[in-house]
Short mmCIF file of C-alpha atoms (C1' of nucleotides) in Angstrom, two decimals:
data_model
loop_
_atom_site.label_atom_id
_atom_site.label_comp_id
_atom_site.label_asym_id
_atom_site.label_seq_id
_atom_site.Cartn_x
_atom_site.Cartn_y
_atom_site.Cartn_z
CA MET A 1 10.26 22.52 13.03
CA ALA A 2 7.95 20.47 10.85
CA ALA A 3 10.91 19.54 8.71
CA LYS A 4 12.34 17.25 11.35
CA SER A 5 9.23 15.18 11.56
CA GLU A 6 8.97 14.95 7.80
CA GLN A 7 12.57 13.90 7.73
CA THR A 8 11.96 10.91 9.97
CA ARG A 9 8.98 9.93 7.90
CA GLN A 10 10.99 10.05 4.70
CA LEU A 11 13.82 8.14 6.29
CA VAL A 12 11.52 5.31 7.31
CA ALA A 13 9.87 5.23 3.89
CA ASP A 14 13.19 5.25 2.07
CA VAL A 15 14.65 2.49 4.19
CA ALA A 16 11.50 0.42 3.78
CA LEU A 17 11.51 0.73 0.00
CA LYS A 18 15.18 -0.06 -0.14
CA LEU A 19 14.68 -3.21 1.91
CA PHE A 20 11.65 -4.21 -0.16
CA ARG A 21 13.82 -4.07 -3.25
CA GLU A 22 16.82 -5.77 -1.69
CA ILE A 23 15.41 -8.53 0.42
CA GLY A 24 11.72 -8.72 -0.51
CA PHE A 25 8.51 -8.03 1.30
CA GLU A 26 8.32 -10.82 3.84
CA LYS A 27 11.88 -10.56 5.00
CA THR A 28 11.53 -6.83 5.43
CA THR A 29 10.21 -6.86 8.97
CA MET A 30 9.09 -3.73 10.75
CA ARG A 31 11.87 -4.38 13.20
CA ALA A 32 14.41 -4.51 10.40
CA ILE A 33 13.14 -1.26 8.96
CA ALA A 34 13.27 0.42 12.35
CA GLN A 35 16.75 -0.83 13.09
CA GLU A 36 18.15 0.10 9.69
CA ALA A 37 16.58 3.54 10.03
CA GLY A 38 17.85 3.92 13.56
CA VAL A 39 14.46 4.46 15.12
CA SER A 40 12.19 2.38 17.31
CA VAL A 41 9.47 0.13 15.98
CA GLY A 42 6.82 2.27 17.58
CA ASN A 43 8.21 5.31 15.86
CA ALA A 44 7.78 3.76 12.43
CA TYR A 45 4.18 3.09 13.37
CA TYR A 46 3.76 6.69 14.37
CA TYR A 47 4.17 7.60 10.71
CA PHE A 48 2.76 4.53 9.01
CA ALA A 49 -0.21 2.87 10.58
CA SER A 50 0.70 -0.47 9.05
CA LYS A 51 3.16 -2.25 6.85
CA ASP A 52 0.57 -1.90 4.11
CA GLU A 53 0.89 1.84 4.26
CA LEU A 54 4.53 1.50 3.43
CA VAL A 55 3.46 -0.47 0.40
CA GLN A 56 1.17 2.37 -0.47
CA GLU A 57 4.14 4.68 -0.36
CA LEU A 58 5.80 2.44 -2.90
CA TYR A 59 2.69 2.31 -5.03
CA ILE A 60 2.45 6.08 -5.21
CA GLN A 61 6.10 6.46 -6.04
CA VAL A 62 5.97 3.88 -8.82
CA GLN A 63 2.82 5.46 -10.17
CA ASP A 64 4.41 8.90 -10.26
CA GLU A 65 7.41 7.59 -12.06
CA HIS A 66 5.20 5.85 -14.58
CA ALA A 67 3.42 9.11 -15.36
CA VAL A 68 6.72 10.83 -16.11
CA VAL A 69 8.28 8.06 -18.15
CA ALA A 70 5.10 7.31 -20.08
CA ALA A 71 4.55 10.94 -21.05
CA GLN A 72 8.07 11.00 -22.42
CA ALA A 73 7.62 7.77 -24.33
CA LEU A 74 4.39 9.04 -25.86
CA GLU A 75 5.99 12.08 -27.35
CA ASN A 76 6.83 10.80 -30.77
CA VAL A 77 4.25 8.09 -31.24
CA GLN A 78 1.01 8.68 -33.07
CA ASP A 79 -0.76 5.39 -33.68
CA LEU A 80 -2.84 3.85 -30.94
CA ALA A 81 -0.99 0.53 -30.96
CA GLY A 82 2.33 2.26 -30.47
CA ARG A 83 0.97 4.48 -27.76
CA LEU A 84 -0.47 1.53 -25.93
CA LYS A 85 2.82 -0.27 -26.14
CA ALA A 86 4.60 2.77 -24.79
CA VAL A 87 2.35 3.06 -21.77
CA LEU A 88 2.36 -0.63 -20.98
CA HIS A 89 6.09 -1.11 -21.44
CA THR A 90 6.95 1.87 -19.29
CA GLY A 91 4.51 0.58 -16.70
CA ILE A 92 6.44 -2.66 -16.52
CA ASP A 93 9.72 -0.77 -16.55
CA VAL A 94 9.02 1.14 -13.39
CA MET A 95 7.82 -1.95 -11.58
CA THR A 96 10.77 -4.11 -12.55
CA PRO A 97 12.94 -3.42 -9.49
CA TYR A 98 10.14 -4.83 -7.38
CA HIS A 99 9.34 -7.89 -9.44
CA GLN A 100 10.18 -10.50 -6.83
CA PHE A 101 7.96 -8.61 -4.48
CA GLY A 102 5.09 -8.32 -6.95
CA SER A 103 2.99 -11.17 -5.67
CA ASP A 104 3.11 -9.93 -2.11
CA PHE A 105 2.16 -6.53 -3.36
CA ILE A 106 -0.83 -7.86 -5.22
CA ALA A 107 -1.87 -10.03 -2.31
CA THR A 108 -1.79 -6.91 -0.17
CA ALA A 109 -3.45 -4.73 -2.75
CA ILE A 110 -6.34 -7.02 -3.45
CA ARG A 111 -7.88 -6.82 0.00
CA PRO A 112 -10.72 -4.32 -0.04
CA THR A 113 -9.48 -2.94 3.25
CA SER A 114 -6.00 -2.25 1.96
CA PRO A 115 -4.96 1.34 1.36
CA VAL A 116 -3.30 0.10 -1.82
CA ASN A 117 -6.34 -1.55 -3.30
CA PRO A 118 -6.46 -0.11 -6.81
CA PHE A 119 -10.25 -0.09 -6.79
CA GLY A 120 -10.51 1.35 -3.32
CA GLU A 121 -11.17 4.66 -1.73
CA ALA A 122 -7.70 5.33 -0.42
CA SER A 123 -5.97 5.10 -3.76
CA THR A 124 -8.34 7.26 -5.77
CA ALA A 125 -5.54 9.72 -6.43
CA ALA A 126 -3.13 7.08 -7.66
CA ARG A 127 -5.78 5.45 -9.82
CA ASP A 128 -6.81 8.76 -11.34
CA ALA A 129 -3.21 9.47 -12.16
CA SER A 130 -2.92 6.11 -13.84
CA LEU A 131 -6.17 6.61 -15.70
CA ALA A 132 -4.92 9.97 -16.90
CA ILE A 133 -1.98 8.27 -18.55
CA PHE A 134 -4.27 6.01 -20.52
CA ARG A 135 -6.58 8.87 -21.37
CA SER A 136 -3.72 10.80 -22.84
CA ALA A 137 -2.63 7.72 -24.78
CA VAL A 138 -6.10 7.46 -26.28
CA GLU A 139 -6.75 11.13 -26.88
CA GLY A 140 -3.40 11.88 -28.42
CA SER A 141 -3.57 9.11 -30.97
CA SER A 142 -4.06 9.57 -34.66
CA PRO A 143 -5.96 8.24 -36.44
CA SER A 144 -8.26 9.03 -33.59
CA VAL A 145 -10.39 6.58 -31.70
CA ALA A 146 -14.10 6.38 -32.43
CA LYS A 147 -15.95 9.02 -30.45
CA LYS A 148 -18.29 6.66 -28.72
CA LEU A 149 -15.38 4.68 -27.34
CA ARG A 150 -13.28 7.58 -26.25
CA ASP A 151 -14.86 8.06 -22.86
CA ASP A 152 -14.80 4.52 -21.61
CA LEU A 153 -11.72 3.23 -23.31
CA PRO A 154 -9.14 4.58 -20.87
CA GLU A 155 -10.80 2.77 -18.02
CA LEU A 156 -10.94 -0.46 -19.96
CA LEU A 157 -7.31 -0.13 -20.94
CA TRP A 158 -6.39 0.49 -17.35
CA LEU A 159 -8.20 -2.70 -16.46
CA ALA A 160 -6.25 -4.51 -19.15
CA TYR A 161 -3.13 -3.01 -17.66
CA MET A 162 -4.03 -4.57 -14.32
CA GLY A 163 -4.29 -7.85 -16.17
CA VAL A 164 -0.90 -7.39 -17.77
CA ALA A 165 0.56 -6.56 -14.37
CA LEU A 166 -0.89 -9.76 -12.99
CA TYR A 167 0.61 -11.73 -15.84
CA TRP A 168 3.92 -10.03 -15.20
CA VAL A 169 3.89 -11.02 -11.56
CA TYR A 170 3.64 -14.65 -12.52
CA ASP A 171 6.07 -14.33 -15.38
CA LYS A 172 9.15 -16.32 -14.45
CA SER A 173 10.88 -15.95 -17.80
CA GLU A 174 14.22 -14.21 -17.90
CA GLY A 175 13.71 -10.48 -17.61
CA GLN A 176 9.99 -11.22 -17.93
CA ARG A 177 10.28 -11.17 -21.67
CA ARG A 178 7.07 -13.13 -22.04
CA THR A 179 5.24 -10.14 -20.67
CA ARG A 180 7.03 -7.94 -23.18
CA ARG A 181 5.89 -10.24 -25.94
CA LEU A 182 2.36 -10.17 -24.61
CA ILE A 183 2.36 -6.40 -24.76
CA ASP A 184 3.83 -6.32 -28.24
CA GLY A 185 1.23 -8.76 -29.43
CA ALA A 186 -1.77 -7.43 -27.58
CA ALA A 187 -1.37 -3.72 -28.22
CA PRO A 188 -1.74 -3.91 -32.02
CA LEU A 189 -4.54 -6.40 -31.61
CA MET A 190 -6.48 -4.14 -29.34
CA ALA A 191 -6.02 -1.25 -31.72
CA ARG A 192 -7.14 -3.41 -34.61
CA GLY A 193 -10.08 -4.79 -32.65
CA LEU A 194 -11.26 -1.31 -31.89
CA SER A 195 -11.16 -0.35 -35.53
CA LEU A 196 -13.72 -3.08 -36.15
CA ALA A 197 -16.28 -0.97 -34.33
CA LYS A 198 -17.09 0.62 -37.67
CA ILE A 199 -18.39 -2.59 -39.20
CA PRO A 200 -22.22 -2.50 -38.99
CA GLY A 201 -22.79 -5.94 -37.50
CA VAL A 202 -20.00 -5.47 -35.00
CA SER A 203 -20.97 -1.99 -34.00
CA LYS A 204 -24.05 -3.12 -32.12
CA VAL A 205 -22.07 -5.59 -30.08
CA PHE A 206 -19.68 -2.82 -29.15
CA ASP A 207 -22.57 -0.66 -28.08
CA ASP A 208 -23.90 -3.40 -25.87
CA VAL A 209 -20.51 -4.02 -24.35
CA LEU A 210 -20.18 -0.36 -23.53
CA GLY A 211 -23.68 -0.33 -22.10
CA LEU A 212 -22.87 -3.27 -19.89
CA VAL A 213 -19.62 -1.77 -18.75
CA ARG A 214 -21.37 1.43 -17.78
CA SER A 215 -24.16 -0.30 -15.93
CA VAL A 216 -21.70 -2.37 -14.02
CA LYS A 217 -19.28 0.30 -12.94
CA GLU A 218 -18.88 1.10 -9.28
CA ASP A 219 -21.44 3.81 -9.04
CA PRO A 220 -23.51 4.75 -5.99
CA LYS A 221 -25.09 1.52 -4.72
CA MET B 1 -7.24 -48.08 12.14
CA ALA B 2 -6.68 -45.43 9.52
CA ALA B 3 -10.19 -44.20 10.05
CA LYS B 4 -9.40 -42.60 13.38
CA SER B 5 -6.73 -40.42 11.89
CA GLU B 6 -8.95 -39.48 8.99
CA GLN B 7 -11.65 -38.62 11.46
CA THR B 8 -9.47 -36.07 13.24
CA ARG B 9 -8.48 -34.59 9.92
CA GLN B 10 -12.08 -34.22 8.86
CA LEU B 11 -13.03 -32.79 12.20
CA VAL B 12 -10.40 -30.09 11.94
CA ALA B 13 -11.36 -29.30 8.35
CA ASP B 14 -15.06 -29.17 9.16
CA VAL B 15 -14.58 -26.92 12.14
CA ALA B 16 -12.29 -24.66 10.13
CA LEU B 17 -14.77 -24.28 7.28
CA LYS B 18 -17.60 -23.67 9.70
CA LEU B 19 -15.64 -20.93 11.42
CA PHE B 20 -14.60 -19.42 8.08
CA ARG B 21 -18.27 -19.13 7.19
CA GLU B 22 -19.41 -17.88 10.56
CA ILE B 23 -16.75 -15.47 11.68
CA GLY B 24 -14.55 -14.93 8.65
CA PHE B 25 -10.98 -15.76 7.78
CA GLU B 26 -8.99 -13.47 10.01
CA LYS B 27 -10.98 -14.11 13.14
CA THR B 28 -10.70 -17.83 12.60
CA THR B 29 -7.39 -18.35 14.34
CA MET B 30 -5.63 -21.66 14.42
CA ARG B 31 -6.07 -21.60 18.16
CA ALA B 32 -9.80 -21.11 17.78
CA ILE B 33 -10.04 -24.00 15.33
CA ALA B 34 -8.06 -26.25 17.63
CA GLN B 35 -10.09 -25.34 20.66
CA GLU B 36 -13.45 -25.72 18.92
CA ALA B 37 -12.31 -29.08 17.55
CA GLY B 38 -10.99 -30.14 20.94
CA VAL B 39 -7.46 -30.78 19.76
CA SER B 40 -4.16 -29.02 20.27
CA VAL B 41 -2.81 -26.43 17.89
CA GLY B 42 0.07 -28.68 16.98
CA ASN B 43 -2.32 -31.42 16.10
CA ALA B 44 -4.12 -29.28 13.56
CA TYR B 45 -0.74 -28.60 12.02
CA TYR B 46 -0.07 -32.30 11.84
CA TYR B 47 -2.82 -32.56 9.25
CA PHE B 48 -2.60 -29.16 7.62
CA ALA B 49 0.79 -27.62 7.14
CA SER B 50 -0.63 -24.12 7.17
CA LYS B 51 -3.80 -22.13 7.43
CA ASP B 52 -3.60 -21.85 3.66
CA GLU B 53 -4.06 -25.57 3.34
CA LEU B 54 -7.33 -25.29 5.15
CA VAL B 55 -8.33 -22.76 2.54
CA GLN B 56 -7.34 -25.27 -0.10
CA GLU B 57 -9.71 -27.74 1.52
CA LEU B 58 -12.45 -25.19 1.10
CA TYR B 59 -11.45 -24.49 -2.48
CA ILE B 60 -11.65 -28.15 -3.42
CA GLN B 61 -14.97 -28.60 -1.74
CA VAL B 62 -16.48 -25.57 -3.43
CA GLN B 63 -15.09 -26.69 -6.77
CA ASP B 64 -16.58 -30.16 -6.41
CA GLU B 65 -19.93 -28.74 -5.57
CA HIS B 66 -19.77 -26.42 -8.56
CA ALA B 67 -19.16 -29.35 -10.87
CA VAL B 68 -22.25 -31.13 -9.59
CA VAL B 69 -24.57 -28.15 -9.60
CA ALA B 70 -23.37 -26.86 -12.95
CA ALA B 71 -23.83 -30.21 -14.66
CA GLN B 72 -27.38 -30.26 -13.42
CA ALA B 73 -28.06 -26.70 -14.52
CA LEU B 74 -26.71 -27.46 -18.00
CA GLU B 75 -29.09 -30.31 -18.61
CA ASN B 76 -31.89 -28.48 -20.34
CA VAL B 77 -30.06 -25.57 -21.86
CA GLN B 78 -28.84 -25.59 -25.44
CA ASP B 79 -27.69 -22.15 -26.46
CA LEU B 80 -24.22 -20.97 -25.50
CA ALA B 81 -25.39 -17.85 -23.73
CA GLY B 82 -27.71 -19.84 -21.52
CA ARG B 83 -25.07 -22.43 -20.80
CA LEU B 84 -22.57 -19.76 -19.85
CA LYS B 85 -25.09 -18.18 -17.54
CA ALA B 86 -25.76 -21.53 -15.94
CA VAL B 87 -22.11 -22.21 -15.24
CA LEU B 88 -21.35 -18.72 -13.98
CA HIS B 89 -24.43 -18.43 -11.81
CA THR B 90 -23.89 -21.78 -10.18
CA GLY B 91 -20.27 -20.82 -9.64
CA ILE B 92 -21.39 -17.80 -7.67
CA ASP B 93 -24.02 -19.87 -5.89
CA VAL B 94 -21.57 -22.26 -4.36
CA MET B 95 -19.27 -19.47 -3.25
CA THR B 96 -21.97 -17.36 -1.67
CA PRO B 97 -21.69 -18.71 1.90
CA TYR B 98 -18.11 -17.54 1.87
CA HIS B 99 -18.64 -14.11 0.36
CA GLN B 100 -17.39 -12.05 3.30
CA PHE B 101 -14.31 -14.19 3.24
CA GLY B 102 -13.76 -13.88 -0.49
CA SER B 103 -11.14 -11.18 -0.43
CA ASP B 104 -9.00 -13.04 2.06
CA PHE B 105 -9.33 -16.11 -0.06
CA ILE B 106 -8.18 -14.27 -3.16
CA ALA B 107 -5.36 -12.61 -1.29
CA THR B 108 -4.24 -16.05 -0.21
CA ALA B 109 -4.81 -17.63 -3.57
CA ILE B 110 -2.92 -15.06 -5.55
CA ARG B 111 0.49 -15.78 -4.05
CA PRO B 112 2.45 -18.03 -6.36
CA THR B 113 3.53 -20.07 -3.36
CA SER B 114 0.01 -20.74 -2.18
CA PRO B 115 -1.43 -24.22 -2.59
CA VAL B 116 -4.67 -22.55 -3.63
CA ASN B 117 -3.20 -20.46 -6.42
CA PRO B 118 -5.47 -21.23 -9.35
CA PHE B 119 -2.58 -21.00 -11.79
CA GLY B 120 -0.26 -23.04 -9.66
CA GLU B 121 1.04 -26.53 -9.49
CA ALA B 122 -0.80 -27.65 -6.37
CA SER B 123 -4.26 -26.92 -7.70
CA THR B 124 -3.91 -28.52 -11.12
CA ALA B 125 -6.62 -30.99 -10.22
CA ALA B 126 -9.07 -28.34 -9.09
CA ARG B 127 -8.35 -26.17 -12.12
CA ASP B 128 -8.78 -29.06 -14.51
CA ALA B 129 -12.09 -29.86 -12.90
CA SER B 130 -13.17 -26.29 -13.33
CA LEU B 131 -11.95 -26.22 -16.92
CA ALA B 132 -13.91 -29.38 -17.60
CA ILE B 133 -17.10 -27.61 -16.58
CA PHE B 134 -16.49 -24.90 -19.14
CA ARG B 135 -15.50 -27.38 -21.77
CA SER B 136 -18.75 -29.20 -21.35
CA ALA B 137 -20.61 -25.90 -21.52
CA VAL B 138 -18.95 -25.15 -24.84
CA GLU B 139 -19.11 -28.59 -26.35
CA GLY B 140 -22.70 -29.28 -25.45
CA SER B 141 -24.03 -26.11 -26.94
CA SER B 142 -26.11 -25.85 -30.07
CA PRO B 143 -25.76 -24.10 -32.37
CA SER B 144 -22.20 -25.23 -31.92
CA VAL B 145 -19.21 -23.01 -31.47
CA ALA B 146 -16.86 -22.44 -34.40
CA LYS B 147 -14.35 -25.26 -34.62
CA LYS B 148 -11.29 -23.08 -34.45
CA LEU B 149 -12.46 -21.61 -31.18
CA ARG B 150 -13.53 -24.78 -29.51
CA ASP B 151 -10.16 -25.76 -28.12
CA ASP B 152 -9.15 -22.51 -26.53
CA LEU B 153 -12.50 -21.15 -25.56
CA PRO B 154 -12.94 -23.09 -22.31
CA GLU B 155 -9.70 -21.72 -20.97
CA LEU B 156 -10.65 -18.18 -21.91
CA LEU B 157 -14.05 -18.58 -20.33
CA TRP B 158 -12.43 -19.91 -17.19
CA LEU B 159 -10.28 -16.81 -17.15
CA ALA B 160 -13.38 -14.68 -17.54
CA TYR B 161 -14.87 -16.63 -14.67
CA MET B 162 -11.91 -15.63 -12.52
CA GLY B 163 -12.69 -12.05 -13.47
CA VAL B 164 -16.33 -12.46 -12.53
CA ALA B 165 -15.29 -13.98 -9.23
CA LEU B 166 -13.06 -11.00 -8.58
CA TYR B 167 -15.93 -8.65 -9.36
CA TRP B 168 -18.14 -10.65 -7.03
CA VAL B 169 -15.68 -10.33 -4.19
CA TYR B 170 -15.85 -6.58 -4.41
CA ASP B 171 -19.58 -6.54 -5.00
CA LYS B 172 -21.17 -4.96 -1.95
CA SER B 173 -24.68 -4.83 -3.37
CA GLU B 174 -27.39 -6.74 -1.57
CA GLY B 175 -27.06 -10.43 -2.36
CA GLN B 176 -24.41 -9.41 -4.88
CA ARG B 177 -27.08 -8.80 -7.46
CA ARG B 178 -24.74 -6.60 -9.47
CA THR B 179 -22.67 -9.66 -10.18
CA ARG B 180 -25.82 -11.47 -11.27
CA ARG B 181 -26.59 -8.63 -13.63
CA LEU B 182 -23.06 -8.71 -14.96
CA ILE B 183 -23.42 -12.40 -15.74
CA ASP B 184 -26.80 -11.94 -17.35
CA GLY B 185 -25.43 -9.15 -19.49
CA ALA B 186 -22.05 -10.59 -20.32
CA ALA B 187 -23.02 -14.15 -21.21
CA PRO B 188 -25.20 -13.25 -24.21
CA LEU B 189 -22.66 -10.68 -25.27
CA MET B 190 -19.86 -13.20 -25.27
CA ALA B 191 -21.96 -15.62 -27.26
CA ARG B 192 -22.85 -12.91 -29.72
CA GLY B 193 -19.28 -11.71 -29.92
CA LEU B 194 -18.12 -15.18 -30.76
CA SER B 195 -20.63 -15.46 -33.57
CA LEU B 196 -18.91 -12.50 -35.18
CA ALA B 197 -15.95 -14.73 -35.89
CA LYS B 198 -17.61 -15.62 -39.18
CA ILE B 199 -17.42 -12.10 -40.55
CA PRO B 200 -14.41 -11.95 -42.90
CA GLY B 201 -12.78 -8.81 -41.54
CA VAL B 202 -13.25 -9.94 -37.97
CA SER B 203 -12.10 -13.46 -38.52
CA LYS B 204 -8.49 -12.48 -38.93
CA VAL B 205 -8.47 -10.56 -35.68
CA PHE B 206 -9.88 -13.62 -33.95
CA ASP B 207 -7.14 -15.73 -35.43
CA ASP B 208 -4.50 -13.35 -34.16
CA VAL B 209 -6.02 -13.25 -30.72
CA LEU B 210 -5.98 -17.01 -30.57
CA GLY B 211 -2.42 -17.07 -31.80
CA LEU B 212 -1.37 -14.64 -29.12
CA VAL B 213 -3.20 -16.55 -26.43
CA ARG B 214 -1.46 -19.73 -27.43
CA SER B 215 1.97 -18.18 -27.55
CA VAL B 216 1.49 -16.65 -24.18
CA LYS B 217 0.20 -19.64 -22.28
CA GLU B 218 2.22 -21.10 -19.48
CA ASP B 219 4.13 -23.63 -21.47
CA PRO B 220 7.58 -25.03 -20.67
CA LYS B 221 9.89 -22.12 -19.86
"C1'" DA C 1 14.61 30.02 34.65
"C1'" DC C 2 10.34 27.70 34.91
"C1'" DC C 3 6.21 25.35 33.56
"C1'" DC C 4 3.00 23.77 30.16
"C1'" DC C 5 1.29 21.19 26.35
"C1'" DG C 6 1.39 19.22 21.96
"C1'" DT C 7 4.49 16.41 19.17
"C1'" DT C 8 7.58 12.74 18.80
"C1'" DT C 9 9.91 8.56 20.47
"C1'" DT C 10 10.48 4.49 23.13
"C1'" DG C 11 10.25 -0.45 24.28
"C1'" DA C 12 7.56 -3.79 26.54
"C1'" DA C 13 3.48 -6.43 25.66
"C1'" DC C 14 -0.21 -8.83 22.89
"C1'" DA C 15 -2.24 -12.17 19.61
"C1'" DC C 16 -1.21 -14.39 15.73
"C1'" DG C 17 0.80 -18.32 12.47
"C1'" DT C 18 4.09 -21.64 12.85
"C1'" DT C 19 7.75 -25.02 14.69
"C1'" DC C 20 9.47 -28.66 17.35
"C1'" DA C 21 11.18 -31.67 20.99
"C1'" DA C 22 8.99 -34.62 23.68
"C1'" DG C 23 5.61 -37.79 25.04
"C1'" DA C 24 1.24 -40.86 24.44
"C1'" DA C 25 -1.22 -44.20 21.69
"C1'" DA C 26 -1.61 -47.63 18.37
"C1'" DG C 27 0.21 -51.08 15.76
"C1'" DT C 28 3.62 -55.07 14.80
"C1'" DG C 29 6.54 -59.07 15.43
"C1'" DC C 30 7.67 -62.52 18.60
"C1'" DG D 1 2.59 -60.35 27.39
"C1'" DC D 2 6.64 -57.63 25.84
"C1'" DA D 3 9.80 -54.84 23.18
"C1'" DC D 4 10.06 -51.95 19.22
"C1'" DT D 5 8.38 -48.86 15.61
"C1'" DT D 6 5.24 -45.86 13.60
"C1'" DT D 7 1.60 -42.71 14.00
"C1'" DC D 8 -0.53 -39.20 16.48
"C1'" DT D 9 -0.80 -35.52 20.02
"C1'" DT D 10 0.76 -32.03 23.09
"C1'" DG D 11 2.04 -27.35 24.69
"C1'" DA D 12 5.78 -24.31 25.16
"C1'" DA D 13 8.51 -21.29 22.35
"C1'" DC D 14 9.81 -18.27 18.28
"C1'" DG D 15 9.35 -14.33 15.20
"C1'" DT D 16 5.95 -11.60 13.22
"C1'" DG D 17 2.72 -7.22 12.80
"C1'" DT D 18 0.69 -4.20 15.85
"C1'" DT D 19 -0.69 -1.48 20.22
"C1'" DC D 20 -0.06 1.55 23.94
"C1'" DA D 21 1.24 3.77 28.29
"C1'" DA D 22 4.82 6.25 29.43
"C1'" DA D 23 8.77 9.04 28.69
"C1'" DA D 24 11.57 12.60 26.15
"C1'" DC D 25 11.59 16.56 23.41
"C1'" DG D 26 10.56 21.35 21.88
"C1'" DG D 27 9.04 25.80 21.91
"C1'" DG D 28 5.90 29.55 23.87
"C1'" DG D 29 4.23 32.22 27.73
"C1'" DT D 30 5.40 34.20 32.17
#
DNA sequence: ACCCCGTTTTGAACACGTTCAAGAAAGTGC
DNA sequence: GCACTTTCTTGAACGTGTTCAAAACGGGGT
């Protein structure tokens, strides 16, 4: 019965995520997870090669939830600024239960060897899912975004999202409302900045920026 | 004799930094440092409360060196793009011996509790030193930067520098030449972008960006 | 029933960062 | 020189993430 095995795996993952939320990353020891799940330490390792992989589990789950919630929030919004806000706010929403744990997450995620590294191999799927959210935010907006920007913009917005997430991690204000303000301020500004691409003198700078971004992307070698 | 104590401290720090360079962060265990330095583990901890504090030692040293080298590189360069290049390139220069160790450093640095966190309390001195480098790059440039930008620009450039450093950490190209290309491409673009601030339609967007940046800075509460 | 073999589970063991009670050395006042 | 204090040094011990040889389980084949 493959179901039994899967059941243990899920149990361990669920307990781990629960403990992450309740007592934070550091205090959630592998021993604590095992005990709370009623299995041995070694057994947890049979399903997750490292504590980091449990973080990956969390990452995927949060990402999935973001996709759902963002799609919903995008339904009745047309303008780019509003759509950006929707995606960014929902992004923060789904992460909120893990806020205290955010810095540990980022410290884990930032290692190139980590399965959770957002730029890395192992999280291609999660990153693509996240990118898709931003692509839909861009493509569904009206008035529409300048053609020449449309391809690269989602990736840049995703990068900005990483920045917002970083800001959020450090945000000690009550309910992280500073981050909310940042989003509310930055989203319209980005939309407005992009609309400047039409101005002749500015257009060339935009082209060069895009050229640089392309040349600098992680491509083969 | 206070010198004896200081000598031990230096010895431990020197050995630690040497090992960081030679065998990387993870493989440099506290036991290895102690053994190589000919002291006990506990003794190393008498001078450095944690492995992180040894990283801080490295951070300070690299920062100091950057200040010296950057000042020198700025001597004969007038235009902003060139000055930016100088500061960024020298920044990468001084970090280069530690490249393989970069991701561990960042993972350490990014925790709010870390003494090396660039946004944190404990590294105010180092950050201010770094900010001063960028301020001098901005202030010494001719043609000069628009007045309204002059105050906030150094901080924004420093932030961009953090981004470049992050890119560099992930840069697996030979000698990290992709990062060099990024700097060479981005510096003139930033300078050119800033010159757009004079265009009427653009000016307002700049003002709003600056306003947002100010409102969002880590100020009291 | 029995054995076989792949999957799952166990718990002891390892190396690590870190702590700490205890002792050695160095300094200070007399 | 001697007691006393402060500074420095030691190494064993703790809790952590992780590994691994061995055991238990499960389900086909005979």
